[in-house]
């Protein structure tokens, strides 16, 4: 049986990846089908109505928010102020990966928030250990799972016993972590391949990952923007009429925005700090190895209490953490923003965006996160 399954994986015909994105191919290879010529964007209100009436979010794309000059300035200012802090978190999570997996690991970042973090981890390990780890970016979609063809392609390239380290930007409720766990179980049932479902993240405010750089819920500059800090790639798309059985999930490459792209600016701002933070990072990682941090899913419990207070049936309308709240303000229809305290320095851009969009901000004491974005329910206030 195992021989047959092995043969099936190795002989599975999968379309070869095409060059995509504004990163160097030496930094990352996107295992995504190019849908740049397909019209997929829908206006925010129209898309929100479609999602809440049952259309899956992966079947269309939001119109990318074009930030104001003031907001772009905030990105650069935040990047300058937090570059060393981000570098330390990258270094810690990289040291954790090396300690747990060694240097024969394949980095698999989850598009698109995971991609810049995967690039930084690859760069850190290369600089610190002289090891050039392969790095792919693949699609994972809540409600639909991971891109199986992308996983099988990686195994064809690197062997069925390849050690894959999944990477994402940050955790919110832990939904993607749960999708990853289910996906790895499914792959085992289908092919007998046991992948490690550990998800390495830069920040884990949701307390649902064991491999992270920090649990502080602060603004990672790459959460400030959309495609222009993620290699000019859109969110990933999965639709039967666009994606064939031998193809990867799809995405658009917004080449027309090359002039405003800061994907490599973000990387270039962080990397120079690697050498100065490496020693501290190694000490933190060793400490975490000795007494592994608990995975409590505390963030999810916070969300459940918000659901009760505001009478929100659909948990997917609550997006916790600085990164997720930013996304709500950039591409959904926000109802309100909850913050732990109004003077939290991590929330300057959230307040700015909320003012820009006329969204009320309320204090919700005792939050695990710095903030939560609540999407406006469109079929009655409590649905």
Coordinates of N, CA and C in Angstrom, one line a residue, residues 195-279:
X195 N 3.1 15.1 8.4 CA 3.7 16.4 8.5 C 3.6 17.0 9.8
X196 N 4.6 17.8 10.3 CA 4.5 18.4 11.5 C 3.7 19.7 11.4
X197 N 2.6 19.7 12.2 CA 1.6 20.8 12.0 C 2.0 22.1 12.9
X198 N 3.2 22.1 13.4 CA 3.7 23.2 14.2 C 3.7 24.5 13.2
X199 N 3.2 25.6 13.7 CA 3.1 26.8 13.0 C 4.0 27.8 13.6
X200 N 5.1 28.2 12.9 CA 6.0 29.2 13.5 C 5.5 30.6 13.1
X201 N 5.4 31.5 14.1 CA 4.9 32.8 13.8 C 5.8 33.8 14.5
X202 N 5.7 35.0 13.9 CA 6.5 36.1 14.5 C 5.9 36.5 15.9
X203 N 4.5 36.7 15.9 CA 3.8 37.0 17.1 C 2.7 36.1 17.4
X204 N 2.5 35.7 18.6 CA 1.4 34.7 19.0 C 0.6 35.3 20.1
X205 N -0.1 36.4 19.9 CA -0.9 37.0 21.0 C -2.1 36.1 21.3
X206 N -2.5 35.2 20.4 CA -3.6 34.2 20.7 C -3.2 33.0 21.5
X207 N -1.9 32.9 21.9 CA -1.5 31.8 22.7 C -1.8 30.4 22.1
X208 N -1.7 30.3 20.8 CA -2.0 29.0 20.2 C -0.9 28.4 19.3
X209 N 0.3 28.9 19.5 CA 1.5 28.3 18.8 C 2.6 28.1 19.9
X210 N 3.4 27.1 19.6 CA 4.5 26.9 20.5 C 5.8 27.4 20.0
X211 N 5.8 27.9 18.7 CA 7.0 28.4 18.1 C 6.8 29.8 17.6
X212 N 7.3 30.8 18.4 CA 7.0 32.2 18.1 C 8.2 33.1 18.5
X213 N 8.1 34.3 18.0 CA 9.2 35.3 18.4 C 8.8 36.1 19.6
X214 N 7.5 36.3 19.8 CA 7.0 37.1 20.9 C 5.5 36.8 21.0
X215 N 4.9 37.1 22.2 CA 3.5 37.0 22.4 C 2.8 38.4 22.6
X216 N 3.7 39.4 22.4 CA 3.2 40.8 22.5 C 2.3 41.1 21.3
X217 N 1.2 41.7 21.5 CA 0.4 42.1 20.3 C 0.7 43.5 19.9
X218 N 1.8 43.6 19.1 CA 2.2 44.9 18.6 C 2.1 45.0 17.1
X219 N 2.3 46.2 16.6 CA 2.2 46.4 15.1 C 3.4 45.9 14.4
X220 N 3.3 44.7 13.7 CA 4.3 44.3 12.8 C 4.1 45.1 11.6
X221 N 5.1 45.9 11.1 CA 4.9 46.8 10.0 C 4.3 46.1 8.8
X222 N 4.6 44.8 8.6 CA 4.1 44.2 7.4 C 2.5 44.0 7.5
X223 N 2.0 44.2 8.7 CA 0.5 44.1 8.8 C -0.2 45.4 8.4
X224 N 0.6 46.5 8.3 CA 0.1 47.8 7.9 C -0.5 47.9 6.5
X225 N 0.1 47.1 5.6 CA -0.3 47.2 4.2 C -0.7 45.9 3.7
X226 N -1.1 45.9 2.4 CA -1.6 44.6 1.8 C -0.5 44.1 0.9
X227 N -0.8 44.1 -0.4 CA 0.1 43.4 -1.4 C 1.5 44.2 -1.4
X228 N 1.5 45.5 -1.2 CA 2.7 46.2 -1.4 C 3.8 45.9 -0.3
X229 N 3.4 45.1 0.6 CA 4.5 44.6 1.6 C 4.5 43.1 1.6
X230 N 3.8 42.5 0.6 CA 3.8 41.0 0.5 C 4.2 40.5 -0.9
X231 N 5.2 41.2 -1.5 CA 5.7 40.8 -2.8 C 4.7 41.1 -3.9
X232 N 3.8 42.0 -3.7 CA 2.8 42.5 -4.7 C 1.8 41.4 -5.0
X233 N 1.6 40.4 -4.1 CA 0.7 39.3 -4.3 C -0.7 39.6 -3.6
X234 N -1.8 39.2 -4.3 CA -3.1 39.3 -3.7 C -3.3 38.2 -2.7
X235 N -4.5 38.2 -2.1 CA -4.9 37.1 -1.3 C -5.0 35.9 -2.2
X236 N -5.1 34.7 -1.7 CA -5.2 33.5 -2.5 C -6.6 33.2 -2.9
X237 N -6.8 32.6 -4.0 CA -8.1 32.4 -4.6 C -8.3 30.9 -4.9
X238 N -9.5 30.4 -4.6 CA -9.8 29.0 -5.0 C -11.2 28.9 -5.5
X239 N -11.3 28.7 -6.8 CA -12.6 28.6 -7.5 C -12.5 27.5 -8.6
X240 N -13.5 26.6 -8.6 CA -13.4 25.5 -9.5 C -13.3 25.9 -11.0
X241 N -13.8 27.0 -11.4 CA -13.8 27.4 -12.8 C -12.4 28.1 -13.1
X242 N -11.6 28.3 -12.1 CA -10.3 28.9 -12.4 C -9.1 28.0 -12.1
X243 N -9.3 27.1 -11.2 CA -8.2 26.2 -10.7 C -8.5 24.8 -11.1
X244 N -7.6 24.2 -12.0 CA -7.8 22.8 -12.4 C -7.2 21.8 -11.4
X245 N -7.5 20.5 -11.5 CA -7.1 19.5 -10.6 C -5.5 19.4 -10.4
X246 N -4.8 19.8 -11.4 CA -3.3 19.7 -11.3 C -2.6 21.1 -11.1
X247 N -3.4 22.0 -10.7 CA -2.9 23.4 -10.5 C -2.9 23.8 -9.0
X248 N -2.0 24.8 -8.8 CA -2.0 25.4 -7.4 C -3.2 26.3 -7.3
X249 N -3.5 26.7 -6.0 CA -4.5 27.7 -5.8 C -3.9 29.0 -6.5
X250 N -4.8 29.9 -6.7 CA -4.4 31.1 -7.5 C -4.2 32.4 -6.7
X251 N -3.6 33.4 -7.4 CA -3.4 34.7 -6.8 C -3.1 35.7 -7.9
X252 N -3.2 36.9 -7.7 CA -2.9 38.0 -8.7 C -1.5 38.6 -8.3
X253 N -0.7 38.9 -9.3 CA 0.5 39.6 -9.1 C 0.3 41.0 -9.6
X254 N 0.3 42.0 -8.7 CA 0.0 43.4 -9.0 C 1.2 44.1 -9.5
X255 N 1.7 43.8 -10.7 CA 2.9 44.4 -11.3 C 2.8 45.9 -11.4
X256 N 1.5 46.3 -11.6 CA 1.3 47.8 -11.9 C 1.6 48.6 -10.7
X257 N 1.9 48.0 -9.5 CA 2.2 48.8 -8.3 C 3.7 48.7 -7.9
X258 N 4.5 48.3 -8.9 CA 5.9 48.2 -8.6 C 6.5 49.5 -8.0
X259 N 6.0 50.6 -8.5 CA 6.6 51.9 -8.0 C 6.3 52.2 -6.5
X260 N 5.2 51.6 -6.0 CA 4.9 51.8 -4.6 C 5.2 50.6 -3.7
X261 N 5.8 49.6 -4.3 CA 6.1 48.4 -3.5 C 7.2 48.6 -2.5
X262 N 6.9 48.1 -1.2 CA 7.8 48.3 -0.1 C 8.2 46.9 0.4
X263 N 7.9 45.8 -0.3 CA 8.2 44.5 0.2 C 9.6 44.3 0.5
X264 N 10.5 44.7 -0.4 CA 12.0 44.6 -0.1 C 12.5 45.7 0.8
X265 N 11.8 46.8 0.9 CA 12.2 47.9 1.8 C 12.0 47.3 3.2
X266 N 10.9 46.6 3.5 CA 10.6 46.0 4.8 C 11.7 45.0 5.2
X267 N 12.1 44.1 4.2 CA 13.1 43.1 4.5 C 14.5 43.8 4.8
X268 N 14.8 44.8 3.9 CA 16.1 45.5 4.0 C 16.2 46.3 5.4
X269 N 15.1 46.7 5.9 CA 15.1 47.5 7.2 C 15.4 46.6 8.4
X270 N 15.0 45.3 8.3 CA 15.1 44.4 9.5 C 16.4 43.7 9.5
X271 N 16.9 43.2 8.3 CA 18.1 42.3 8.3 C 19.3 42.9 8.9
X272 N 19.6 44.2 8.8 CA 20.9 44.7 9.4 C 21.0 44.5 10.9
X273 N 19.8 44.3 11.6 CA 19.9 44.1 13.0 C 20.1 42.7 13.5
X274 N 20.1 41.7 12.5 CA 20.3 40.3 12.9 C 21.5 40.0 13.7
X275 N 22.6 40.6 13.3 CA 23.9 40.2 14.0 C 23.9 40.7 15.5
X276 N 23.3 41.9 15.7 CA 23.3 42.5 17.1 C 22.3 41.8 18.0
X277 N 21.2 41.2 17.5 CA 20.2 40.6 18.3 C 20.4 39.1 18.5
X278 N 21.3 38.5 17.7 CA 21.5 37.0 17.6 C 21.7 36.4 19.0
X279 N 22.6 37.0 19.8 CA 23.0 36.4 21.1 C 21.8 36.4 22.0

